[in-house]
XYZ file of C-alpha atoms in Angstrom:
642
model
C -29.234 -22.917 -20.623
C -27.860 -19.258 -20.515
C -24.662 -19.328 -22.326
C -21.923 -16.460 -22.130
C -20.470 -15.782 -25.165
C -16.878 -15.839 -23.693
C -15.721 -15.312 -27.979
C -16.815 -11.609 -27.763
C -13.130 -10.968 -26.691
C -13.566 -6.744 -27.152
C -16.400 -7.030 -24.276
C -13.990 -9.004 -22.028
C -11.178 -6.864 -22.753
C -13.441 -3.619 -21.673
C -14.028 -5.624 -18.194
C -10.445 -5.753 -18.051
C -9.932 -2.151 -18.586
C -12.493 -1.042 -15.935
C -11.152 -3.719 -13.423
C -7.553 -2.946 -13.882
C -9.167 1.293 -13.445
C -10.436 -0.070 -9.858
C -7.105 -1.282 -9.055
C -5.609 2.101 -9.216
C -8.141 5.177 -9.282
C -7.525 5.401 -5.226
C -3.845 5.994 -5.562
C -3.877 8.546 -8.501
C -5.296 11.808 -8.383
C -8.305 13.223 -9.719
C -7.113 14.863 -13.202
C -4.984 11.689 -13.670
C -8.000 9.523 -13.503
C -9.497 12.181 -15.763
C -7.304 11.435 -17.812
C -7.349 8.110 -18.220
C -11.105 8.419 -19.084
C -10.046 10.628 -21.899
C -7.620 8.180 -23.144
C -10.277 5.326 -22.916
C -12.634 7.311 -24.836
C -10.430 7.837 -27.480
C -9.137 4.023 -27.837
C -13.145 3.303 -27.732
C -13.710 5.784 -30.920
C -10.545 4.900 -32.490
C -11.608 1.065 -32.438
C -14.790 1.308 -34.353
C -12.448 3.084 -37.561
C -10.701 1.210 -39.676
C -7.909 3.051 -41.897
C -4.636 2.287 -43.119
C -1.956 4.365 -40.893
C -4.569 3.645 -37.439
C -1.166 2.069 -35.614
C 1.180 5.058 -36.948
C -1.709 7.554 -35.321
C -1.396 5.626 -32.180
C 2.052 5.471 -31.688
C 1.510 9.453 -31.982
C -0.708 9.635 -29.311
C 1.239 7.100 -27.407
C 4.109 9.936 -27.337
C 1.792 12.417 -26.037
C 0.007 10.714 -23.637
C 3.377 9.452 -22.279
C 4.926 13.289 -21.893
C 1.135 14.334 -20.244
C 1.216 11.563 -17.548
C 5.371 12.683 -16.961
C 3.859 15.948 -16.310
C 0.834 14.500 -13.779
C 3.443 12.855 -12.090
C 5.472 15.741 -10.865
C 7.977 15.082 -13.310
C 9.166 12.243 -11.642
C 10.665 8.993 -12.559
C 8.952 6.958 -9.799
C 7.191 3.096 -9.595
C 3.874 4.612 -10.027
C 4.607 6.740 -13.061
C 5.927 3.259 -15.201
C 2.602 1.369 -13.708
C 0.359 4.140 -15.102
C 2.257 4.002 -18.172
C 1.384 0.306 -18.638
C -2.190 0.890 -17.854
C -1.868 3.357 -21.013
C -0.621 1.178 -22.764
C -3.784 -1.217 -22.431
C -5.854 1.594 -22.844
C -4.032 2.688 -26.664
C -3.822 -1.266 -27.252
C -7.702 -1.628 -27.210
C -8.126 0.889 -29.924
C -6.038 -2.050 -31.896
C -8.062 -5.161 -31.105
C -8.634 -7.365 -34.154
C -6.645 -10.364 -34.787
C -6.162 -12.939 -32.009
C -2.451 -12.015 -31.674
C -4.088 -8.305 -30.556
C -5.691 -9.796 -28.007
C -2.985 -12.277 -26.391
C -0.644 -9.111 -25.906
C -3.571 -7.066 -24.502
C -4.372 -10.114 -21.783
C -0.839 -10.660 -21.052
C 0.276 -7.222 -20.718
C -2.611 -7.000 -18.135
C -1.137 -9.925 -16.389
C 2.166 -7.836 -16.398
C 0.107 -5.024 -14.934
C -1.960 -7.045 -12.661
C 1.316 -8.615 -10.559
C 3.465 -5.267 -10.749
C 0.153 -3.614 -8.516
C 0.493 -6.710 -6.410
C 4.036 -6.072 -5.963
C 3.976 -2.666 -5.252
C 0.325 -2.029 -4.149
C -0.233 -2.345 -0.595
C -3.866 -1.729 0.045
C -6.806 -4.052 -0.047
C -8.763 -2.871 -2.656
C -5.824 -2.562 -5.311
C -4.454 -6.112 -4.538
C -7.914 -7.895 -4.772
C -8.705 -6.099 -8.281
C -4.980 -6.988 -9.517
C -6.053 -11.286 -8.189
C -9.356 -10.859 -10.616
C -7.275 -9.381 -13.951
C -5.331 -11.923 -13.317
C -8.454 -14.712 -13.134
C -10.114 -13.132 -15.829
C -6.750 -12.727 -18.444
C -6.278 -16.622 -17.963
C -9.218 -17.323 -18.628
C -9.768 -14.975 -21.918
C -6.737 -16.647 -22.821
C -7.835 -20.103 -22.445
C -11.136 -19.013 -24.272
C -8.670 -17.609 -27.738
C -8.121 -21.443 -28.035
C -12.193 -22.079 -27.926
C -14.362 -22.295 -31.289
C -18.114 -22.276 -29.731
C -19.798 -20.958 -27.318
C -18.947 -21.803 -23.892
C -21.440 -22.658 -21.359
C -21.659 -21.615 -17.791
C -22.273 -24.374 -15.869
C -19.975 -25.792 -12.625
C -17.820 -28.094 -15.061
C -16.644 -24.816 -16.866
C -16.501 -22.737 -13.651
C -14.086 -25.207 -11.843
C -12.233 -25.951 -14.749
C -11.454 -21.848 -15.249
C -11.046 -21.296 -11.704
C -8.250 -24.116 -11.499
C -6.524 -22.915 -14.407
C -6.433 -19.151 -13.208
C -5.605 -20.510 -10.200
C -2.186 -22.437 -11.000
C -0.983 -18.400 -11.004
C -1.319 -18.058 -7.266
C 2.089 -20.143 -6.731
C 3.970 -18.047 -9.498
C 2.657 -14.564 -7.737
C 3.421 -15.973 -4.301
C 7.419 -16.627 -5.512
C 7.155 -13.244 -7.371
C 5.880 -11.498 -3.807
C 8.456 -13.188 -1.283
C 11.680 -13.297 -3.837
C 11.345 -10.411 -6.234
C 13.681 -6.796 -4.509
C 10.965 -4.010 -3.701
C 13.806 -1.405 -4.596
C 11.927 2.234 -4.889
C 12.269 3.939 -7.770
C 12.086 7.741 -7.781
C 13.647 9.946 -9.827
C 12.843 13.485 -10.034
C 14.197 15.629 -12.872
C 12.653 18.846 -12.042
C 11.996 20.946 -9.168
C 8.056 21.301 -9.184
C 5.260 22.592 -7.025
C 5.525 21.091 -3.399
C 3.595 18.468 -2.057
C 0.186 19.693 0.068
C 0.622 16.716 1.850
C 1.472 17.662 5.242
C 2.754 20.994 7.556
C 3.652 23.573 5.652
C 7.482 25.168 6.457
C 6.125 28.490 7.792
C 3.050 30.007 10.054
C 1.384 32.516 7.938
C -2.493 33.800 8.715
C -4.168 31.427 6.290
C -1.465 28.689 5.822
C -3.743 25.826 6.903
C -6.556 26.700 5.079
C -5.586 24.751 1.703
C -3.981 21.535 3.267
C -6.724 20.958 5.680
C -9.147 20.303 3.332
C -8.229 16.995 2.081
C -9.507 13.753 3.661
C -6.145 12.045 2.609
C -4.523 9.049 4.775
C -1.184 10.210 6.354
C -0.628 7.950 9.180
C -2.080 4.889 11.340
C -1.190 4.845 15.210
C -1.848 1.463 17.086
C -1.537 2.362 20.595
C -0.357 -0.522 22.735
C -3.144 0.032 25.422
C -6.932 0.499 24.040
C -7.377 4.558 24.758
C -10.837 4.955 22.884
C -11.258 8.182 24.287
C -8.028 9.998 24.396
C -6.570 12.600 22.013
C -3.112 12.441 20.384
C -1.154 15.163 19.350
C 1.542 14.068 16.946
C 4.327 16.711 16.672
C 5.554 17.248 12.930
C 7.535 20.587 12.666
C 8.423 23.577 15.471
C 8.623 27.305 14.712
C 10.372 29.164 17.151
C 11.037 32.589 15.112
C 8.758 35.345 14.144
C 10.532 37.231 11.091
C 9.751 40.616 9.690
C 7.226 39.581 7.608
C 5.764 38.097 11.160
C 5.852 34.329 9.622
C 6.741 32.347 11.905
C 9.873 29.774 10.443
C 11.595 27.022 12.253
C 15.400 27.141 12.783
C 17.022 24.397 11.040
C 18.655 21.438 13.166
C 22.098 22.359 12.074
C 21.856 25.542 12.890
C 20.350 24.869 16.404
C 23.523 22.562 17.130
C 25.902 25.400 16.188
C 24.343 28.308 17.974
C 22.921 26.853 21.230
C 25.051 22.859 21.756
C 26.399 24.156 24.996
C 23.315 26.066 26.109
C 21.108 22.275 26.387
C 21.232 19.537 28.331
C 19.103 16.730 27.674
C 18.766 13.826 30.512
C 17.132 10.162 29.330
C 14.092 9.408 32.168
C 15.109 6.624 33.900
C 11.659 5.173 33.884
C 10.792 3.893 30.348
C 8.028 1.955 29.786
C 7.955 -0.591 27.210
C 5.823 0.241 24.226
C 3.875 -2.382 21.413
C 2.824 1.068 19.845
C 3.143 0.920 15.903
C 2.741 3.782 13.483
C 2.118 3.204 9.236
C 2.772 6.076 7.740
C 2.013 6.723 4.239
C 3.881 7.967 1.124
C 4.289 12.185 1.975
C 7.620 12.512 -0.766
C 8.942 14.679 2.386
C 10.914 13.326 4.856
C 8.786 14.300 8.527
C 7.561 11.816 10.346
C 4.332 12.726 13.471
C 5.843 12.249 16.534
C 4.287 11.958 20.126
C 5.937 14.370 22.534
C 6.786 11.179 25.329
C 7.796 8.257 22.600
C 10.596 7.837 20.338
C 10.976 5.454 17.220
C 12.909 2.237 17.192
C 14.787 2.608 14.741
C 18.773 3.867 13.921
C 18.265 5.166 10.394
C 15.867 8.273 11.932
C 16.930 11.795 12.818
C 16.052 13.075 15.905
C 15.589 17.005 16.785
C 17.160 17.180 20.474
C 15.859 21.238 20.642
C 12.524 20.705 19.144
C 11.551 17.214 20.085
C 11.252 15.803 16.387
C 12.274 13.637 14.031
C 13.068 13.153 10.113
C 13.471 9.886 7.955
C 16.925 10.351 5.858
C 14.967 9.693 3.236
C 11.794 10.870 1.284
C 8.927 9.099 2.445
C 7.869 7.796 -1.340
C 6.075 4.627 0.155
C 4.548 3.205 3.030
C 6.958 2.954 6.356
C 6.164 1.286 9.347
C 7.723 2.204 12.731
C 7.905 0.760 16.200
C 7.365 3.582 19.121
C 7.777 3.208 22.705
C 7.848 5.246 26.161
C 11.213 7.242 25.982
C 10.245 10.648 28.623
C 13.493 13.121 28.254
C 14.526 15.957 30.887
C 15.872 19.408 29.697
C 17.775 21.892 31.509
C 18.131 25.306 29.250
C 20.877 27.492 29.444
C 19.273 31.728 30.056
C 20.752 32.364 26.521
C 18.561 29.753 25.157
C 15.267 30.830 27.602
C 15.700 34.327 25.826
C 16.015 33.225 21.981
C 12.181 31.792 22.868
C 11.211 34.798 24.358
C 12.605 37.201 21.424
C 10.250 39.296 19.845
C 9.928 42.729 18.199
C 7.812 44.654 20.974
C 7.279 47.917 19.002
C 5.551 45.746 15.898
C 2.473 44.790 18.191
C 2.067 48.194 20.204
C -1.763 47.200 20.953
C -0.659 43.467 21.892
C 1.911 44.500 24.111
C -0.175 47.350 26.275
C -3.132 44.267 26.526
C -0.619 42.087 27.709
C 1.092 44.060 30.270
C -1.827 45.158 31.795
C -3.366 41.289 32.113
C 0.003 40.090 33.331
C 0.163 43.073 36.031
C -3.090 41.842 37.455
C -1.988 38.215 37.306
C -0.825 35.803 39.850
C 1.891 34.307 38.019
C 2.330 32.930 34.432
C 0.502 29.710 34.533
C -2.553 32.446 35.646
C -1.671 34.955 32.873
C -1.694 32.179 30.058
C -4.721 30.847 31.764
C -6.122 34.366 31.258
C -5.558 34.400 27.687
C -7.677 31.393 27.230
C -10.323 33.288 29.017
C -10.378 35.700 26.794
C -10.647 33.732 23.489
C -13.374 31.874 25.152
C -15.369 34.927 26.381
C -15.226 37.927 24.333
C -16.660 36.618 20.592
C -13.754 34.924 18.892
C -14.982 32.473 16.293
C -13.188 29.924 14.212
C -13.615 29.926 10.799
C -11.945 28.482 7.942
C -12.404 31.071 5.544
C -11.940 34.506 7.742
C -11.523 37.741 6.457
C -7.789 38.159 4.694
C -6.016 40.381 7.116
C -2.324 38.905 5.985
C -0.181 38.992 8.908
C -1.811 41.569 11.319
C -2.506 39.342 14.521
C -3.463 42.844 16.058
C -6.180 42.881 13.422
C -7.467 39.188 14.455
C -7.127 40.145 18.153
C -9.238 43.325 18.649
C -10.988 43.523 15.471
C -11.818 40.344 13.089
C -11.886 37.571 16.119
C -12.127 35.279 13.380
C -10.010 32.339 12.112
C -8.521 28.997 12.894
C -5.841 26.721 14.666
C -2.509 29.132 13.153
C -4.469 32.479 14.358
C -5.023 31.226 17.647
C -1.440 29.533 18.239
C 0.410 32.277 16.965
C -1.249 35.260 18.409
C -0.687 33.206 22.140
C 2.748 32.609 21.084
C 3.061 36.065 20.897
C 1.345 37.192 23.597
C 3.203 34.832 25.865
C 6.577 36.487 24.588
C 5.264 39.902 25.111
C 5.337 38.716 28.710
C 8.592 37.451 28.595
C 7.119 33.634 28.902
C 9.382 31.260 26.248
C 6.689 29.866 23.941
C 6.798 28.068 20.289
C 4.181 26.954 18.187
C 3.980 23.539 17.285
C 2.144 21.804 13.947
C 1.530 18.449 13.960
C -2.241 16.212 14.130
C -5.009 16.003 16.501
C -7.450 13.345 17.285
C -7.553 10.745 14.648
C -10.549 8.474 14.063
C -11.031 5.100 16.008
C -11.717 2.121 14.782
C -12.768 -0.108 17.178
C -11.933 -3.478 15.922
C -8.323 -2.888 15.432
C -7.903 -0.536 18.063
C -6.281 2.271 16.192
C -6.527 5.469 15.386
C -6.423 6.751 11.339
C -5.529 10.691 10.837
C -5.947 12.161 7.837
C -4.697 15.546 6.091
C -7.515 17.383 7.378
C -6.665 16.658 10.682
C -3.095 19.073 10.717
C -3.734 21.166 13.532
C -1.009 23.742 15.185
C -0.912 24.632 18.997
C 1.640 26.510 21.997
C 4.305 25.026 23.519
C 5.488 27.067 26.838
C 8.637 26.567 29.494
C 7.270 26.651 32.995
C 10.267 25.335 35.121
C 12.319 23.993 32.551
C 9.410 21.624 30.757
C 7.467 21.939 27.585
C 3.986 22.726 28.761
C 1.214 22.130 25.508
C -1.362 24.850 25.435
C -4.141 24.641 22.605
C -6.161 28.029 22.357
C -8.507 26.907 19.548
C -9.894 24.617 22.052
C -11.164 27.399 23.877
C -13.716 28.953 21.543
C -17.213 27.886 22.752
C -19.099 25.524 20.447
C -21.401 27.907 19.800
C -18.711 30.168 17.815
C -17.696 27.557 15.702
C -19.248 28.555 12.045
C -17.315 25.748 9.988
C -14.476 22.944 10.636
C -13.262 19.987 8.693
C -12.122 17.933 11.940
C -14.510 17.720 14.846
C -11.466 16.166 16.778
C -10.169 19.732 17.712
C -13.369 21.013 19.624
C -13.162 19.239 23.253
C -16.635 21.363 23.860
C -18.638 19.512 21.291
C -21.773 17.717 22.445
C -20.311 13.992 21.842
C -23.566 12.112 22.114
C -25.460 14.829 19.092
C -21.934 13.663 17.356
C -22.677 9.998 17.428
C -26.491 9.977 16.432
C -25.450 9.377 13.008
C -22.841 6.679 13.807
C -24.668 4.076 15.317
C -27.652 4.342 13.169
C -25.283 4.201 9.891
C -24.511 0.487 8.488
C -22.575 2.469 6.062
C -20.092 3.722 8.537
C -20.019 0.342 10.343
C -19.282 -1.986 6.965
C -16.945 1.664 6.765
C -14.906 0.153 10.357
C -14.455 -3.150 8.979
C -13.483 -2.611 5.661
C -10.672 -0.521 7.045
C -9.699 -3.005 9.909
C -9.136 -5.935 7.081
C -7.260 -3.077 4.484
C -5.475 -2.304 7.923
C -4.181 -5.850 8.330
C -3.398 -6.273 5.128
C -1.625 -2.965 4.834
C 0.475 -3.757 7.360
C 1.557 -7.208 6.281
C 2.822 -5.701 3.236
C 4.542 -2.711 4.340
C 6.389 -4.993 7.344
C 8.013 -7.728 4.403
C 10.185 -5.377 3.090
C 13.594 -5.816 1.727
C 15.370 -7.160 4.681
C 12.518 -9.003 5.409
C 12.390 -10.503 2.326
C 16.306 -11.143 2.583
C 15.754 -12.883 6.128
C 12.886 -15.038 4.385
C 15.149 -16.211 1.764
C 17.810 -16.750 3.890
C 16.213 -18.387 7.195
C 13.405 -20.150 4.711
C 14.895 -21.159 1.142
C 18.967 -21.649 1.844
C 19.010 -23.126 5.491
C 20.314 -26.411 6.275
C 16.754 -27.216 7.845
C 15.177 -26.378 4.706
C 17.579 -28.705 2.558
C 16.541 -31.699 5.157
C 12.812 -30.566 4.757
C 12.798 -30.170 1.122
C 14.433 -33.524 0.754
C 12.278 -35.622 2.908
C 9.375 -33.442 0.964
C 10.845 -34.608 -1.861
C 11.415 -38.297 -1.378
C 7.876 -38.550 0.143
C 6.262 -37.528 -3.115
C 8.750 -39.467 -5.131
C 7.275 -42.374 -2.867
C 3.970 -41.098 -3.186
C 3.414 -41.321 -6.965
C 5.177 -44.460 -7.874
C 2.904 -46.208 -5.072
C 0.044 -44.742 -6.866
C 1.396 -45.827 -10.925
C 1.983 -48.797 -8.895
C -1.573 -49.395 -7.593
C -2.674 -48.051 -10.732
C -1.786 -51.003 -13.103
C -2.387 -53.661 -10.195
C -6.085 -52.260 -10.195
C -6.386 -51.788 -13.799
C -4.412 -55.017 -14.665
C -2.480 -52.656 -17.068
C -0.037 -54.392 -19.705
C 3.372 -52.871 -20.485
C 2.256 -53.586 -24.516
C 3.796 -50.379 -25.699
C 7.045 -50.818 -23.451
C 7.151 -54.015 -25.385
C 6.858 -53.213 -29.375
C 9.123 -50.407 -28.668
C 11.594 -51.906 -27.871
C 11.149 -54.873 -30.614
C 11.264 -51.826 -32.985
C 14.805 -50.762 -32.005
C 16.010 -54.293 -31.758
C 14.753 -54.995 -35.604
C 15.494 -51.990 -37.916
C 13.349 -53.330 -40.139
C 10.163 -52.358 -37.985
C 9.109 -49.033 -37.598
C 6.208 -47.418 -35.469
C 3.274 -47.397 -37.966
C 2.968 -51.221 -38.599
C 0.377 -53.233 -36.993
C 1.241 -55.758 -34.699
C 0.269 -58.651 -37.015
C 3.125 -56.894 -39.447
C 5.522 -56.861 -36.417
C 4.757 -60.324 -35.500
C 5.847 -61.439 -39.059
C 8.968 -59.646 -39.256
C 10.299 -61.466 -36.541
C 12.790 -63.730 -36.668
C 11.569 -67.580 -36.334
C 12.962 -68.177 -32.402
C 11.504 -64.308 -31.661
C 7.958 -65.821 -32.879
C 8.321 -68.503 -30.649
C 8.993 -66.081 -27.506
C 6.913 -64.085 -27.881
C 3.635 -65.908 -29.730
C 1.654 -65.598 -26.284
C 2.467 -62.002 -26.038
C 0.830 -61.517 -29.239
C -2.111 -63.629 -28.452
C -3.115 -61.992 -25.172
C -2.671 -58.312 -26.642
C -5.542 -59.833 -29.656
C -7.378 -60.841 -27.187
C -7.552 -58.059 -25.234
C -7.154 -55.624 -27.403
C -9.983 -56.370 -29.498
C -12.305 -58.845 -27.289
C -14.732 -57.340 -25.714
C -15.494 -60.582 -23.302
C -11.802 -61.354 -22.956
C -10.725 -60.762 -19.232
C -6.895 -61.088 -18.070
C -6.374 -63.617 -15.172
C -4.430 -61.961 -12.465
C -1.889 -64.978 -13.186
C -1.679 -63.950 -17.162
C -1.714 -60.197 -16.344
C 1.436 -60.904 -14.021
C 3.286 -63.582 -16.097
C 2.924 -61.291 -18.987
C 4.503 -58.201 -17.438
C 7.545 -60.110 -16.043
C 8.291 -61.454 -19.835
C 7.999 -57.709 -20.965
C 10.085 -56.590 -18.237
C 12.450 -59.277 -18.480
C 13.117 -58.679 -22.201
C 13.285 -54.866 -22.216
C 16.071 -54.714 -19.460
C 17.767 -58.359 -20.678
């Protein structure tokens, strides 16, 4: 029979390592998994030396490493920085692995590290690698006590399986009792997040962050809308400066300048809404937004002017939101209507003679804008993520380059529709998502971020999007499909249904979906309710009691059917308790040495005692009469209590 040599503890430990790797390479970045390669081949050199101060040069190293992953961590204090510090710490400890006593530290210090991931991991794929380091630490723990080789056969199997499997109850208590309080401390300012919408609209400020296929949100609409396109509002910029960047005006500032020139009316028709959005860990606090819904919840802050809305918080772990139907009506003030038309005429000479000669030969400005789209879509624009670098000149994109992406587009309309005295703002957010059909929702990633036009036509936000106007043909590369409504959808879906990749792809994110969202929804009032509604209630007293009872019941029916089945014999009830009646006895005599010690009228009582246990203790033909087996008990029983 094959036999796995379960003693070659280094080997196990190594599985360890790499499992424990799987359990957090998707939530670190690349150079910090780079880095724990490094440190792994280092432990892996330093274990085959042997010299005298190996520990002292470790503890070195230790330091380092320690200050290098503070740096890869933004400088920040945070759960995720002291969980990749523990994972270090197994990685240094293998270069140490020698005695036994090595070893038990390694394996429990992984089952430290396995139940702080299943604390504060939230994914599928993390949580199910943390339940096997678990598995296999028990059981390389059990095997420290073995001396041979252990077989693998289904005794062995069941009997580690049950063992690691006693943890489950222990991780279970750890999950619904233990506080999931963030920690995040940051003790520098450092280089800002490229997760998400950057503050300003410069010509080329999408071009890094839209290159990343990074999670940033889930959106579960509450009706199945396969086909339809969301636009998720994240910031608004409603100023174009000198440098012609165009910056938002900050919420405060909006309230002081413009709270009596706005006057915001809640639709009375509001539709009840299941819709859910996950968002993921952005260390900023924006959250996407759809233009009709609002969030249920009171610890939010809502933009009134720009139709937005901010946690009060950093975003430094998964959140999950309620939305629903929540349609507003605004009436602006003409002080407000020319703030959004404000714009610096004589910087775009060229802009502004093309615009007033297409708006003199338009019907109105629903035609004009309409016209601008035209023009985009007719007269060679092309959308590019890597155009020629013009800097700021939207002349220069307009009548010369033609070439660019979502911010060139948006802000040369924006600027066009000013020049015509239409109010207009761009507006960043995401667009389109990918649908997963099994749990009807819709997953948008970083590269995704899109920007578009927002203009006032009778008092209401109207959403223009130029990019979608450049013919299919033009487009010479993209990272999201989504934003092209002229795309040939069936050429898009040759590859889907023909890939079993993508498909395992849809499921595999449905279950980490459901399991996501089970995690991030027990949070700490949750957990508070649990305790509160399941381990401290009156109900729970009553249940745990009659729980209680029931088992007490339960096992003494079963010791009781026990010795009526087995015909068992209180013996050892019985010459203990002669040996603390008689001092003179004492637990290593035999029971022919007891027997004399006793006292003449003890002989007598208890002669046939004596005989049976001779009899049955060393007769192999000797069987107990139900009569003897119960006449014997009740003497026992009758002298140990009497």
């Amino acid at each position: 029979m094959f036999k796995l040599n379960l003693l070659n503890y280094k080997f196990t430990s190594l599985i360890l390592i790499f499992v424990c790797f799987l359990s957090l390479f998707t939530e670190v970045s690349k150079s910090n998994n780079y880095f724990f390669l490094a440190i792994l081949l280092f432990s892996l050199f330093l274990n085959q030396l042997e010299f005298k101060y190996k520990k002292f040069l470790n503890s070195i190293i230790a330091l380092t490493v320690i200050y290098v992953q503070f740096i890869l961590n933004d400088y920040t204090l945070s759960k995720e920085y002291f969980i990749n510090l523990i994972f270090i710490l197994l990685l240094l400890k293998y270069a140490e692995l020698e005695s036994k006593e090595n070893h038990y530290f390694f394996n429990f210090t992984c089952i430290f590290f396995s139940l702080c991931t299943l604390i504060f991991g939230q994914d599928l794929i993390s949580s199910l690698m943390a339940f096997t380091v678990v598995i296999i630490s028990i059981i390389q723990l059990y095997s420290l006590n073995q001396t041979k080789l252990i077989s693998i056969n289904l005794k062995n199997l069941f009997k580690y399986l049950s063992i690691s499997f006693l943890i489950i109850p222990i991780v279970a208590i750890i999950y619904f009792v233990f506080p999931r309080t963030e920690v995040n401390i940051k003790l520098f300012e450092t280089k800002q997040n490229t997760l998400g919408i950057p503050d300003k609209i410069s010509l080329g400020s999408f071009q890094n962050i839209t290159n990343s296929d990074e999670d940033v949100f889930i959106y579960t609409p509450d009706d199945i809308l396969k086909d339809e396109k969301f636009y998720f509002r994240v910031k608004v910029y409603d100023i174009l400066n000198r440098n012609n960047d165009w910056v938002g005006l900050d919420y405060d500032s909006q309230l002081t300048k413009f709270s009596k020139d706005i006057k915001i009316r809640n639709n009375k028709f509001i539709k009840k809404s299941n819709s859910k959005l996950l968002i993921f860990a952005n260390e900023k606090k924006w959250l996407p937004k759809l233009k009709e819904y609002s969030f249920k919840s009171n610890k939010l802050k809502n933009n009134l002017f720009n139709n937005t809305t901010s946690a009060t918080f950093d975003i430094t772990s998964k959140q999950a939101y309620e939305v629903y139907k929540d349609k507003k009506d605004y009436l602006y003030s003409k002080n407000l209507i020319k703030y959004y038309t404000s714009i610096p005429k004589n910087k775009f000479y060229n802009l502004n003679e093309w615009s007033e000669e297409i708006y003199k030969n338009s019907d109105n400005d629903l035609d004009y804008l309409n016209k601008i789209l035209l023009e985009f879509s007719n007269n060679n624009f092309f959308y590019s993520l890597s155009p020629q670098n013009i800097g700021n000149n939207y002349e220069e994109f307009f009548f010369k380059t033609k070439t660019g992406y979502c911010e060139y587009y948006a802000g040369t309309f924006a600027i066009l529709a000013r020049l015509a005295g239409i109010p207009a703002r761009i507006v960043s957010g995401y667009y389109g998502g990918t649908y997963n059909e099994m749990g009807n929702f819709y997953t948008f990633k970083q590269q995704d971020a899109h920007s578009w036009v927002e203009v006032l036509i009778n008092n209401e936000w109207l959403r223009y999007d130029p990019t979608l106007s450049i013919p299919t043909k033009n487009i010479l590369d993209t990272n999201n499909e989504n934003i092209f409504n002229q795309i040939n959808t069936t050429e898009l879906n040759l590859n889907i249904k023909g890939n079993n990749d993508l498909n395992i792809k849809i499921y595999f994110d449905y279950f980490n979906y459901i399991w996501t969202n089970s995690f991030v929804q027990y949070d700490n009032k949750s957990r508070d309710k649990f305790i509160k509604d399941n381990l401290f209630s009156q109900k729970t007293f009553k249940n745990g009691s009659k729980i209680f009872l029931t088992l007490i019941i339960i096992l003494t029916l079963i010791k009781f059917l026990n010795i009526i089945f087995r015909k068992k014999i209180f013996f050892n009830y019985f010459f203990n308790n002669l040996i603390k009646r008689n001092k003179i006895l004492n637990f290593y005599m035999t029971h022919q040495e007891i027997f004399n010690n006793l006292t003449n009228k003890q002989k007598l009582q208890f002669k046939e005692i004596f005989d049976k246990y001779e009899k049955i203790k060393f007769s192999d033909e000797y069987k107990i009469s139900n009569k003897d087996f119960l006449n014997l008990n009740k003497i026992i029983i009758k002298n140990i209590i009497f």
